[in-house]
Structures are given as structure tokens and as C-alpha cells.
Coordinates of C-alpha atoms and ligand atoms in Angstrom, one line a residue:
X1307 CA 0.0 0.0 0.0
X1308 CA 1.6 3.2 -1.1
X1309 CA 1.6 6.2 1.1
X1310 CA 1.3 9.1 -1.2
X1311 CA -1.5 10.7 -3.1
X1312 CA 0.1 13.8 -4.6
X1313 CA 3.6 15.1 -4.5
X1314 CA 6.1 17.5 -5.8
X1315 CA 9.5 15.8 -6.4
X1316 CA 12.6 17.9 -6.6
X1317 CA 15.8 16.5 -8.1
X1318 CA 18.6 18.1 -6.2
X1319 CA 21.2 16.6 -8.5
X1320 CA 19.6 18.3 -11.4
X1321 CA 19.9 21.6 -9.6
X1322 CA 23.5 20.9 -8.9
X1323 CA 24.2 19.9 -12.5
X1324 CA 22.4 22.9 -13.9
X1325 CA 24.5 25.2 -11.8
X1326 CA 27.6 23.4 -12.9
X1327 CA 26.5 23.8 -16.5
X1328 CA 26.0 27.5 -16.1
X1329 CA 29.3 27.8 -14.3
X1330 CA 31.1 26.0 -17.1
X1331 CA 29.8 28.7 -19.4
X1332 CA 31.3 31.7 -17.7
X1333 CA 34.4 33.1 -16.1
X1334 CA 32.2 34.9 -13.6
X1335 CA 31.1 33.7 -10.3
X1336 CA 27.6 32.3 -10.0
X1337 CA 24.9 33.7 -7.6
X1338 CA 22.2 31.1 -7.5
X1339 CA 18.9 32.9 -6.9
X1340 CA 16.8 31.0 -4.4
X1341 CA 14.1 33.6 -3.6
X1342 CA 10.4 32.6 -3.3
X1343 CA 11.1 29.3 -1.7
X1344 CA 13.6 28.5 -4.4
X1345 CA 11.0 29.1 -7.1
X1346 CA 8.9 26.5 -5.3
X1347 CA 11.7 24.0 -5.1
X1348 CA 12.5 24.7 -1.4
X1349 CA 15.0 27.4 -0.6
X1350 CA 17.4 25.6 1.6
X1351 CA 17.8 22.3 -0.3
X1352 CA 18.0 24.3 -3.5
X1353 CA 20.6 26.6 -2.1
X1354 CA 22.7 23.7 -0.9
X1355 CA 22.5 21.9 -4.2
X1356 CA 23.4 25.0 -6.0
X1357 CA 26.5 25.5 -3.8
X1358 CA 27.4 21.9 -4.5
X1359 CA 27.2 22.7 -8.2
X1360 CA 29.7 25.6 -7.9
X1361 CA 27.6 28.6 -7.0
X1362 CA 29.6 30.9 -4.7
X1363 CA 26.8 33.3 -4.0
X1364 CA 23.1 33.1 -3.2
X1365 CA 20.5 35.7 -4.1
X1366 CA 17.2 36.3 -2.4
X1367 CA 14.6 39.1 -2.5
X1368 CA 13.8 39.6 1.2
X1369 CA 15.7 40.0 4.4
X1370 CA 13.8 37.2 5.9
X1371 CA 14.9 34.8 3.2
X1372 CA 18.5 35.9 3.8
X1373 CA 18.3 35.5 7.5
X1374 CA 16.8 32.0 7.1
X1375 CA 19.7 30.9 5.0
X1376 CA 22.1 32.2 7.7
X1377 CA 20.1 30.6 10.5
X1378 CA 20.4 27.3 8.6
X1379 CA 24.1 27.6 8.6
X1380 CA 24.8 28.7 5.1
X1381 CA 27.9 30.8 5.1
X1382 CA 28.3 31.7 1.4
X1383 CA 27.8 35.4 0.5
X1384 CA 24.1 36.2 0.3
X1385 CA 22.5 39.3 -1.3
X1386 CA 19.0 40.5 -0.4
X1387 CA 17.6 43.2 -2.6
X1388 CA 14.0 43.9 -1.8
X1389 CA 13.9 46.0 1.4
X1390 CA 11.0 48.1 2.6
X1391 CA 11.8 50.9 5.0
X1392 CA 12.0 50.1 8.7
X1393 CA 13.2 46.5 8.5
X1394 CA 15.7 45.3 11.1
X1395 CA 18.5 45.6 8.6
X1396 CA 21.1 45.5 11.3
X1397 CA 20.2 41.9 11.8
X1398 CA 21.2 41.3 8.2
X1399 CA 24.5 43.2 8.7
X1400 CA 25.2 41.2 11.8
X1401 CA 24.5 38.1 9.9
X1402 CA 26.9 39.1 7.1
X1403 CA 24.1 39.6 4.6
X1404 CA 24.8 41.8 1.6
X1405 CA 22.1 44.5 1.1
X1406 CA 21.0 46.5 -1.8
X1407 CA 20.7 50.3 -2.0
X1408 CA 18.9 51.8 -5.0
X1409 CA 18.1 55.2 -3.5
X1410 CA 19.4 57.7 -1.0
X1411 CA 16.7 56.6 1.5
X1412 CA 17.7 53.0 1.2
X1413 CA 21.4 53.9 1.6
X1414 CA 20.4 55.8 4.7
X1415 CA 18.8 52.7 6.1
X1416 CA 22.0 50.7 5.4
X1417 CA 24.1 53.3 7.2
X1418 CA 21.7 53.2 10.2
X1419 CA 21.9 49.4 10.2
X1420 CA 25.7 49.6 10.1
X1421 CA 25.8 51.9 13.2
X1422 CA 23.4 49.5 15.1
X1423 CA 25.4 46.5 14.1
X1424 CA 28.7 48.1 14.8
X1425 CA 30.2 47.1 11.4
X1426 CA 30.0 48.4 7.8
X1427 CA 27.1 47.2 5.7
X1428 CA 28.1 45.1 2.7
X1429 CA 26.4 47.1 0.1
X1430 CA 25.4 46.6 -3.6
X1431 CA 24.5 49.9 -5.3
X1432 CA 21.8 49.4 -7.9
X1433 CA 21.4 51.4 -11.0
X1434 CA 18.2 51.3 -13.0
X1435 CA 19.3 50.8 -16.5
X1436 CA 15.8 50.6 -17.9
X1437 CA 13.6 48.2 -16.1
X1438 CA 12.2 51.0 -14.0
X1439 CA 12.0 48.7 -11.0
X1440 CA 14.7 48.8 -8.4
X1441 CA 17.7 51.0 -8.5
X1442 CA 18.5 54.7 -9.1
X1443 CA 17.8 56.2 -12.5
X1444 CA 20.9 57.4 -14.4
X1445 CA 19.8 60.9 -13.3
X1446 CA 19.8 60.0 -9.6
X1447 CA 22.8 57.7 -9.9
X1448 CA 25.6 60.4 -9.2
X1449 CA 23.9 61.6 -6.0
X1450 CA 23.6 58.0 -4.8
X1451 CA 27.3 57.4 -5.6
X1452 CA 28.4 60.6 -3.8
X1453 CA 26.5 59.6 -0.7
X1454 CA 27.8 56.0 -0.9
X1455 CA 31.4 57.2 -1.3
X1456 CA 31.0 59.3 1.8
X1457 CA 29.5 56.5 3.8
X1458 CA 32.2 54.2 2.6
X1459 CA 34.9 56.7 3.7
X1460 CA 33.2 56.9 7.1
X1461 CA 33.4 53.2 7.5
X1462 CA 29.6 52.8 7.4
X1463 CA 29.3 50.8 4.2
X1464 CA 31.5 48.6 2.1
X1465 CA 30.5 48.8 -1.5
X1466 CA 30.8 45.2 -2.6
X1467 CA 28.8 45.5 -5.8
X1468 CA 27.3 47.7 -8.4
X1469 CA 24.4 46.0 -10.2
X1470 CA 21.4 46.2 -12.4
X1471 CA 18.7 43.9 -13.9
X1472 CA 17.5 43.3 -17.5
X1473 CA 14.2 44.1 -19.0
X1474 CA 14.1 41.7 -21.9
X1475 CA 17.1 39.4 -21.9
X1476 CA 14.8 36.4 -22.5
X1477 CA 14.3 37.8 -26.0
X1478 CA 17.9 37.4 -27.3
X1479 CA 18.9 40.2 -29.6
X1480 CA 16.3 42.6 -28.2
X1481 CA 17.6 46.2 -28.4
X1482 CA 17.0 46.8 -24.8
X1483 CA 19.8 44.4 -23.9
X1484 CA 22.5 46.4 -25.6
X1485 CA 21.1 49.6 -24.4
X1486 CA 21.0 48.5 -20.8
X1487 CA 24.6 47.2 -21.1
X1488 CA 25.7 50.6 -22.4
X1489 CA 23.9 52.4 -19.5
X1490 CA 25.4 50.0 -17.1
X1491 CA 28.9 50.5 -18.4
X1492 CA 28.4 54.3 -18.1
X1493 CA 27.1 53.9 -14.6
X1494 CA 30.2 51.9 -13.7
X1495 CA 32.4 54.6 -15.2
X1496 CA 30.6 57.2 -13.1
X1497 CA 31.1 55.1 -10.0
X1498 CA 34.8 55.0 -10.7
X1499 CA 34.8 58.8 -10.8
X1500 CA 33.5 58.8 -7.3
X1501 CA 36.1 56.3 -6.3
X1502 CA 33.8 53.3 -6.2
X1503 CA 35.3 50.3 -7.9
X1504 CA 33.3 47.3 -6.7
X1505 CA 34.7 43.8 -6.6
X1506 CA 31.4 42.6 -8.1
X1507 CA 29.7 44.1 -11.1
X1508 CA 26.6 42.1 -12.0
X1509 CA 23.6 42.4 -14.3
X1510 CA 23.0 39.0 -15.9
X1511 CA 19.9 36.9 -15.0
X1512 CA 19.4 33.4 -16.4
X1513 CA 18.7 34.6 -19.9
X1514 CA 21.8 36.8 -20.1
X1515 CA 23.8 34.1 -18.4
X1516 CA 22.8 31.7 -21.2
X1517 CA 23.1 34.1 -24.2
X1518 CA 25.2 37.2 -23.4
X1519 CA 28.8 36.4 -22.1
X1520 CA 29.5 40.1 -22.5
X1521 CA 27.0 40.7 -19.7
X1522 CA 28.6 38.3 -17.2
X1523 CA 31.0 40.8 -15.6
X1524 CA 32.1 39.4 -12.3
X1525 CA 29.0 37.6 -11.2
X1526 CA 25.9 36.2 -12.9
X1527 CA 22.6 35.8 -11.1
X1528 CA 20.7 32.9 -12.7
X1529 CA 17.4 31.9 -11.0
X1530 CA 15.0 29.9 -13.2
X1531 CA 17.9 28.2 -15.1
X1532 CA 19.3 26.6 -12.0
X1533 CA 15.9 24.8 -11.6
X1534 CA 16.4 23.5 -15.2
X1535 CA 13.9 25.8 -16.8
X1536 CA 14.8 28.1 -19.7
X1537 CA 13.6 31.6 -20.0
X1538 CA 14.5 31.5 -23.7
X1539 CA 12.4 30.6 -26.8
X1540 CA 12.2 26.9 -27.3
X1541 CA 14.7 26.8 -30.1
X1542 CA 17.5 27.6 -27.7
X1543 CA 19.2 24.5 -26.5
X1544 CA 20.3 24.9 -22.9
X1545 CA 21.4 21.6 -21.6
X1546 CA 19.5 22.1 -18.5
X1547 CA 17.3 19.6 -16.8
X1548 CA 14.0 20.6 -15.0
X1549 CA 14.2 19.7 -11.4
X1550 CA 10.6 19.6 -10.4
X1551 CA 8.0 17.0 -11.1
X1552 CA 4.4 17.4 -9.9
X1553 CA 2.3 14.2 -9.9
X1554 CA -0.6 12.5 -8.2
X1555 CA -2.4 9.2 -8.1
X1556 CA -5.8 8.9 -9.6
X1557 CA -8.3 8.6 -6.8
X1558 CA -11.3 7.3 -8.8
X1559 CA -12.3 6.4 -12.4
X1560 CA -15.8 6.1 -13.7
X1561 CA -17.6 5.4 -17.0
X1562 CA -19.9 8.2 -18.1
X1563 CA -22.1 8.5 -21.2
X1564 CA -21.7 10.9 -24.1
X1565 CA -22.9 14.4 -23.3
X1566 CA -21.9 14.3 -19.6
X1567 CA -21.0 17.7 -18.3
X1568 CA -17.8 17.6 -16.3
X1569 CA -16.7 19.6 -13.2
X1570 CA -18.0 23.0 -12.0
X1571 CA -20.0 24.9 -14.5
X1572 CA -20.0 21.9 -16.9
X1573 CA -17.4 23.7 -18.9
X1574 CA -16.6 20.4 -20.7
X1575 CA -18.9 17.8 -22.1
X1576 CA -17.9 14.3 -23.0
X1577 CA -18.2 13.5 -26.7
X1578 CA -18.7 9.8 -26.3
X1579 CA -19.0 7.2 -23.6
X1580 CA -15.8 7.5 -21.8
X1581 CA -13.7 6.9 -18.6
X1582 CA -13.1 9.9 -16.4
X1583 CA -10.1 9.9 -14.0
X1584 CA -10.0 12.1 -11.0
X1585 CA -6.5 13.5 -10.1
X1586 CA -6.1 15.0 -6.6
X1587 CA -4.3 18.2 -7.4
X1588 CA -6.1 21.5 -7.7
X1589 CA -5.7 25.2 -7.3
X1590 CA -5.2 24.7 -3.6
X1591 CA -2.0 22.9 -4.5
X1592 CA -0.7 25.2 -7.1
X1593 CA -2.5 24.1 -10.3
X1594 CA -3.6 27.4 -12.0
X1595 CA -7.3 27.6 -12.4
X1596 CA -6.6 29.1 -15.8
X1597 CA -5.5 25.6 -16.8
X1598 CA -9.2 24.6 -17.0
X1599 CA -9.7 22.8 -20.3
X1600 CA -6.2 23.5 -21.4
X1601 CA -3.6 22.1 -18.9
X1602 CA -1.7 19.0 -20.1
X1603 CA -1.5 15.9 -17.9
X1604 CA 0.2 12.7 -18.7
X1605 CA -1.7 9.6 -17.6
X1606 CA -1.5 6.0 -18.9
X1607 CA 1.2 6.8 -21.4
X1608 CA -0.6 9.7 -23.0
X1609 CA -0.8 13.4 -22.5
X1610 CA -4.4 14.5 -22.0
X1611 CA -6.0 17.9 -21.4
X1612 CA -7.8 18.7 -18.2
X1613 CA -11.5 18.2 -18.7
X1614 CA -13.5 21.2 -17.4
X1615 CA -12.6 23.5 -14.5
X1616 CA -9.7 23.0 -12.2
X1617 CA -11.2 22.6 -8.7
X1618 CA -9.5 23.5 -5.4
X1619 CA -8.5 19.9 -4.8
X1620 CA -8.7 18.0 -8.0
X1621 CA -8.8 17.9 -11.8
X1622 CA -10.6 15.5 -14.1
X1623 CA -9.2 13.8 -17.2
X1624 CA -11.3 12.3 -20.0
X1625 CA -9.5 9.1 -20.9
X1626 CA -11.7 7.6 -23.5
X1627 CA -11.5 3.8 -23.4
X1628 CA -7.9 3.7 -22.2
X1629 CA -7.4 1.3 -19.3
X1630 CA -6.7 3.9 -16.6
X1631 CA -7.4 2.9 -13.0
X1632 CA -7.4 4.4 -9.5
X1633 CA -3.9 4.5 -8.2
X1634 CA -2.3 5.2 -11.6
X1635 CA 0.1 8.1 -11.5
X1636 CA -0.7 11.3 -13.4
X1637 CA 2.2 13.6 -14.2
X1638 CA 1.3 17.2 -14.5
X1639 CA 4.8 18.3 -15.4
X1640 CA 8.4 17.2 -15.0
X1641 CA 11.7 17.0 -16.9
X1642 CA 9.8 16.0 -20.0
X1643 CA 11.1 12.5 -20.4
X1644 CA 9.1 10.3 -22.7
X1645 CA 7.1 13.2 -23.9
X1646 CA 5.5 14.0 -20.6
X1647 CA 4.6 17.7 -20.2
X1648 CA 7.0 20.3 -18.7
X1649 CA 6.4 23.4 -16.7
X1650 CA 7.1 25.2 -20.0
X1651 CA 4.3 23.3 -21.7
X1652 CA 2.0 24.4 -18.8
X1653 CA 3.1 28.0 -19.1
X1654 CA 2.4 28.0 -22.9
X1655 CA -1.0 26.4 -22.3
X1656 CA -2.1 29.2 -20.0
X1657 CA -0.1 32.1 -21.3
X1658 CA 2.2 32.5 -18.4
X1659 CA 5.9 31.7 -17.8
X1660 CA 7.4 28.5 -16.4
X1661 CA 8.7 30.5 -13.4
X1662 CA 5.1 30.9 -12.2
X1663 CA 4.2 27.3 -12.8
X1664 CA 6.8 25.9 -10.5
X1665 CA 6.8 28.7 -8.0
X1666 CA 3.1 28.2 -7.4
X1667 CA 3.8 24.8 -5.9
X1668 CA 6.1 26.2 -3.2
X1669 CA 4.5 26.2 0.2
X1670 CA 1.4 24.4 -0.9
X1671 CA -0.1 21.4 0.9
X1672 CA 1.6 19.0 -1.5
X1673 CA 4.4 17.1 0.1
X1674 CA 7.7 18.1 -1.5
X1675 CA 10.1 15.1 -1.8
X1676 CA 13.7 15.3 -2.7
X1677 CA 15.6 13.1 -5.0
X1678 CA 19.4 13.0 -5.4
X1679 CA 22.2 13.8 -3.0
X1680 CA 23.5 17.2 -4.1
X1681 CA 24.3 19.5 -1.3
X1682 CA 24.0 16.8 1.3
X1683 CA 26.8 15.7 3.6
X1684 CA 29.1 13.1 2.3
X1685 CA 29.3 11.0 5.4
X1686 CA 27.3 7.8 5.3
X1687 CA 24.2 7.7 7.5
X1688 CA 24.7 6.2 10.9
X1689 CA 21.1 5.5 11.8
X1690 CA 19.7 2.0 12.0
X1691 CA 17.6 0.9 9.2
X1692 CA 14.0 1.8 9.3
X1693 CA 11.2 -0.6 8.8
X1694 CA 10.0 0.9 5.6
X1695 CA 7.9 -1.4 3.7
X1696 CA 9.8 -3.2 0.9
X1697 CA 6.9 -4.0 -1.3
X1698 CA 7.3 -2.7 -4.8
X1699 CA 4.6 -1.9 -7.2
X1700 CA 4.2 -0.7 -10.7
X1701 CA 3.1 2.8 -10.6
X1702 CA 1.2 4.1 -13.5
X1703 CA 3.8 3.3 -16.2
X1704 CA 6.7 4.7 -14.3
X1705 CA 9.3 2.6 -12.9
X1706 CA 8.5 0.6 -9.8
X1707 CA 8.7 2.4 -6.6
X1708 CA 9.2 0.9 -3.3
X1709 CA 6.1 1.8 -1.4
X1710 CA 8.2 3.6 1.2
X1711 CA 9.8 5.7 -1.4
X1712 CA 7.1 8.2 -1.5
X1713 CA 5.6 9.9 1.4
X1714 CA 2.4 11.5 2.4
X1715 CA 1.9 14.6 4.4
X1716 CA 1.9 12.8 7.6
X1717 CA 5.2 11.1 7.1
X1718 CA 7.5 13.9 6.3
X1719 CA 10.1 15.9 8.0
X1720 CA 9.9 19.6 7.6
X1721 CA 12.7 20.8 5.5
X1722 CA 15.9 22.3 6.7
X1723 CA 13.9 25.5 6.5
X1724 CA 12.5 24.8 9.9
X1725 CA 14.3 26.7 12.6
X1726 CA 16.5 24.6 14.7
X1727 CA 17.0 21.8 12.2
X1728 CA 20.2 23.0 10.8
X1729 CA 22.1 20.5 12.7
X1730 CA 20.0 17.7 11.4
X1731 CA 22.2 16.3 8.7
X1732 CA 20.1 15.3 5.8
X1733 CA 21.7 12.0 5.8
X1734 CA 20.5 11.2 9.2
X1735 CA 17.3 13.1 8.9
X1736 CA 14.1 11.8 7.6
X1737 CA 13.7 10.8 4.1
X1738 CA 11.0 9.4 2.0
X1739 CA 12.5 9.5 -1.3
X1740 CA 15.1 6.9 -0.9
X1741 CA 13.5 4.5 1.4
X1742 CA 16.2 2.1 2.2
X1743 CA 19.7 1.3 1.5
X1744 CA 20.9 -2.1 0.6
X1745 CA 24.3 -1.3 1.9
X1746 CA 22.9 -0.7 5.3
X1747 CA 23.2 3.0 5.2
X1748 CA 19.8 3.6 6.6
X1749 CA 17.6 6.5 5.9
X1750 CA 15.1 7.2 8.5
X1751 CA 11.5 8.2 8.0
X1752 CA 10.6 10.7 10.6
X1753 CA 7.0 11.0 11.0
X1754 CA 5.5 14.3 11.6
X1755 CA 1.9 14.1 12.6
X1756 CA -0.6 16.5 11.0
X1757 CA -0.6 18.4 14.3
X1758 CA 3.0 19.2 13.7
X1759 CA 4.3 17.0 16.5
X1760 CA 7.0 14.6 15.7
X1761 CA 5.6 11.1 16.3
X1762 CA 6.8 7.6 15.8
X1763 CA 9.7 7.0 13.6
X1764 CA 12.1 8.2 16.3
X1765 CA 13.6 4.8 16.6
X1766 CA 14.6 5.2 13.0
X1767 CA 16.6 8.4 13.7
X1768 CA 19.9 9.1 15.2
X1769 CA 19.8 11.2 18.2
X1770 CA 19.7 14.8 17.5
X1771 CA 17.6 14.5 14.5
X1772 CA 14.2 14.5 16.1
X1773 CA 12.0 17.3 15.1
X1774 CA 10.1 19.1 17.8
X1775 CA 6.7 20.6 17.5
X1776 CA 8.1 24.1 17.7
X1777 CA 10.5 23.4 14.9
X1778 CA 7.6 22.5 12.7
X1779 CA 5.7 25.5 13.7
X1780 CA 8.7 27.8 13.2
X1781 CA 9.2 26.4 9.7
X1782 CA 6.7 28.9 8.4
X1783 CA 4.5 26.2 6.9
X1784 CA 2.9 25.3 10.1
X1785 CA 1.7 22.1 11.4
X1786 CA 1.9 19.2 9.0
X1787 CA 4.6 20.9 7.0
X1788 CA 5.2 18.8 4.1
X1789 CA 8.8 18.9 3.0
X1790 CA 10.8 15.9 3.1
X1791 CA 14.4 16.5 4.0
X1792 CA 16.8 15.3 1.4
X1793 CA 18.1 12.0 2.5
X1794 CA 21.1 9.8 2.3
X1795 CA 20.2 8.7 -1.1
X1796 CA 23.7 7.9 -2.0
X1797 CA 24.4 4.9 0.0
X1798 CA 23.1 2.1 -2.1
X1799 CA 19.5 3.1 -2.1
X1800 CA 19.5 4.5 -5.5
X1801 CA 18.3 1.4 -7.1
X1802 CA 15.2 1.3 -5.1
X1803 CA 14.8 4.9 -4.1
X1804 CA 14.2 8.2 -5.6
X1805 CA 16.3 7.5 -8.6
X1806 CA 14.3 4.5 -9.3
X1807 CA 11.3 6.7 -9.7
X1808 CA 12.9 9.4 -11.8
X1809 CA 16.3 8.3 -12.8
X1810 CA 15.5 6.7 -16.1
X1811 CA 15.9 9.9 -18.0
X1812 CA 19.0 11.2 -16.3
X1813 CA 21.2 9.7 -18.9
X1814 CA 19.2 11.4 -21.6
X1815 CA 21.7 14.2 -22.0
X1816 CA 20.7 17.5 -23.4
X1817 CA 17.1 18.1 -23.0
X1818 CA 14.9 19.9 -25.5
X1819 CA 15.1 23.6 -25.2
X1820 CA 12.4 25.3 -23.3
X1821 CA 10.4 28.3 -24.3
X1822 CA 9.5 31.4 -22.5
X1823 CA 6.4 33.3 -22.3
X1824 CA 7.9 36.6 -21.7
X1825 CA 9.4 38.4 -18.8
X1826 CA 11.3 36.8 -16.0
X1827 CA 11.0 37.0 -12.2
Ligands
PLP2731 C1 14.7 37.0 -9.7 C2 15.9 37.7 -10.0 C3 17.0 37.1 -10.7 C4 16.9 35.8 -11.3 O1 16.1 35.9 -12.5 P1 16.0 34.7 -13.5 O2 15.3 35.2 -14.7 O3 15.1 33.7 -12.8 O4 17.3 34.2 -13.8 C5 18.1 37.9 -10.8 N1 18.2 39.1 -10.3 C6 17.2 39.7 -9.7 C7 17.3 41.1 -9.2 C8 16.0 39.1 -9.6 O5 14.9 39.7 -9.0

């Protein structure tokens, strides 16, 4: 009896490999952008996998995100760039977080924070080269530089970077790219006149990292690309592998006659007698409601289109006479192996960008389960083996999964995001993805009850890895938090574990290029 109903699987090795691919293509350092819960992939596991792939910086939007990374023991440089007035920026300074200033007011806050923290604020000065979002306009830039030069002379800030962000780099050759690069170069020259010569000049997002080496400068800031998604039109080959898979087991099938209206509003009618399959993922989980009647879902070896409206908890597929059955696995999107849909296919279907598709699944009720070992400690696990069931079953045309290899919401450890879990090594923490290790390297399955209290399973954990109720509550996802900590997938469990489920395509090499729907994050 399998334990999961719907899940988001995240391939940490893919994130690592994607970062390595990007890094191989540049002489610049790589700042992996892990904002918004790592674009839905989980901020901390994604950050660790990215660092394992050669990223030397992490980028986030908010101070809270940066402080969470620090709290979890990440020591790599971190830049946080989206800062409202009045935040406790001194906490960021004390935690060695780099902060952005794009106006005199923001610079003033950084100076105040430095005084409170008793040390200079590591500062990145942002020039708005055309996006009209963050940063000082070219007109306001000299005044910001003058104030920054003074604050630096006074020991209140340390200008680590000068930076900007592209409008339209996902449309290679777009005139704005060259224009922004010219404005950026000019802004750097002006900075030099004020005696500001930063160690890090940076402007390249994923798209520019992939297409514009002349924009790499000292540091590139890829986000979506580290998760294996391309911001570029489909014809661009990227060699990246999508890390996220969203899938669910059919809960019920039924035969209905021709002319049957399906789901709310009967926005779909069957054209013949047919089998309907109910898939337990809905807009409450991250499936866009706009995917009604257009979202692609793979089931029973074929890609089908959602029949009728997306509900809060489920979607319905019209499967004709195909032999689909309850328990079969429906894949909404994944790496695209065997023609299954990708997040980019979903984005195209509903006129959005793949960024939004994956990010929507962050923080949802769907358990997030990690595959792979990237970013996890190398030491073998020390815990005793758990009593995970060894029964193996065929799952909806995918490779056999051990029943213990997938987990439900009540069997999962909150991710490393939970406060106080930073000392829980993933290899001795709970793990659903790789259920057991034939070499004796055990992977425990910590159970967290829906009430958020760690229950059972403790015999399967080394001391120190137990999760307390307050850890769960502090994780920000509340009781029943549904991340599964990456586990010691390396020690022999690969044949039965996570890789069994998704590994078949890993040797597929370069994946088809992905397309974009427009602007980035
Ligand atoms: C989100 C973001 C990035 C990453 O953008 P991608 O298009 O995902 O590579 C880089 N820099 C800034 C300022 C961002 O907000």
C-alpha cells in the first residue's frame, strides 16, 4: 500500500548539475537565486544543491529569506535586494548579509543598520538601466554614488557590488539588452569617478547568463535556469534539466455516457461514452485555475488535457477507453522525459511563464520530496535501518517504486527551512525519497503528525535529528509541514529509491530547449 497521493518531487542533483553547466559557461562567479522558496523547489535544499554545483553566492529578495539561509548555517555570500523601510537591517548586517541600496533613502537605512550592528554594511548599489523597477535612475545615480562614497569613507558601508537587472534578456537580440549594457557601463564609469570600484559588477539573469557572455561581468545571477527551466524561446538548447515534477495518483475512475458535463459549470462535455479519471491536485495545491480545459497531464502513457474546470483539490481527465485505474500516476509536469509535459508546456498552455508554474507549488499542501544527494553531507548515515515497507509496485507506467519511497503529508520531516533543524544532517534526517539502503546506510523516515508533533519513527533516527513541534511551527509552513528532507540517497538506495522513480531519464543528456512566455522574475 503506497503512502502518497500527490507530491512534488525535486531532483537536487539536477539543480547541482544545472549550476555546474552555467558555471562552465562563464568566467564569472555564480549567484544562485533561491528567492520565493527556491522558485517553489525549497529554498534551503536548492541553495545547498546550487552551492554543490559551484555557485559561490546566493541571491534572495527579502531580508527574511537571507536570515533564514544564515540561520540554517549557510555561510556563502548572500545578497538580499528587496527591502522596505523600517526593516531590522542591522540583523542582516550582523549576519553578514549583503544588502541593496537603490536610493538615498535605502542607503540611509543601510548606514543606520551599520551603526546599530557596529560594522559596515556590505552594500550593492543598484542602477536602474531601464527596467524601471529597483535602482537609481541614471539621473539619480551620481547623487547615490556621492553619498555612498562618503558612507564608505566613514566606514559605514563597504560597496561590494554595483548592479542592475535586465528588462528583456529572454528575447535574445532585443535592443533593450544592448542599451542597458551601455547604460550599465556608463554607470560603472561614473562610479569610478566617485572612487567606487566594486569587486562585483553584476547584471546577468538566467537569460543573459545563457546568451550574453559580455554581460557576465564578475557575477551572474541565474534563477530559473538553476531549476532547469529556460527563459528563452524553445529553439534555444540549454542543456538544463528541469528539477521539479508534480504528480498525483488517480483517486477514482468512472464510466460516463456521451454528453456528460464535467466539473463545475460543466465547462466540458464528453463527446462519447468514456472513462473519467479524478486526479487529486487543484488550485489549492498550485495548479492554476486558468488551466481549466487546457492544462496538459500525462496519464496512462498519453498526454491529455484537463476536462473542465480546475477545482480546489482536483482535476478531471477524459481518458476515453484507455485502461486507466485508480492508483495510476498522473504527471502534470516534470523533466519532459518520454514526452511528458514540462512546466514550460503548462506555461504555454495558460499564457504565463514557467517560473510561475513551479513557484506556485512552493509552500502548498503537497508534500515536497527530494531526490538525489546534491548538497547533502558526504558521510554515510549512521542510523539504524527503518522498517520501511519493501513492497514494490508498478506505478502508472513509471518505474517501480518501493512503497516507502514516496511519502504523504503525515510522514515527512519539515525541510531544513525549519528553525533549529540546521544541525540535522540530511543523511541522518528523515527521508522518504530513498526509502532504504541495501548497503545498510539507513535512511530514516521521521513521521510528523498532522498536528505538527513529531511522532513515531524516532527509533529510526539518530539522536539529535528529532524534530520538535516548535521546529515545525517555526518552519513557516505550520503544522503538517510537508517537506521531506533530502536524505542519504547515496548509500546504495539508489536502485530502489528516488532514482528508481525518476532516474530513467537522467542519462538522456541534453534536453529539449524550453520556451519562454515573456518576462522573468
Ligand atoms: C529573480 C531575479 C533574478 C533571477 O532571474 P531569472 O530570470 O530567474 O534568472 C536575478 N536578479 C534579480 C534582481 C531578480 O529579481
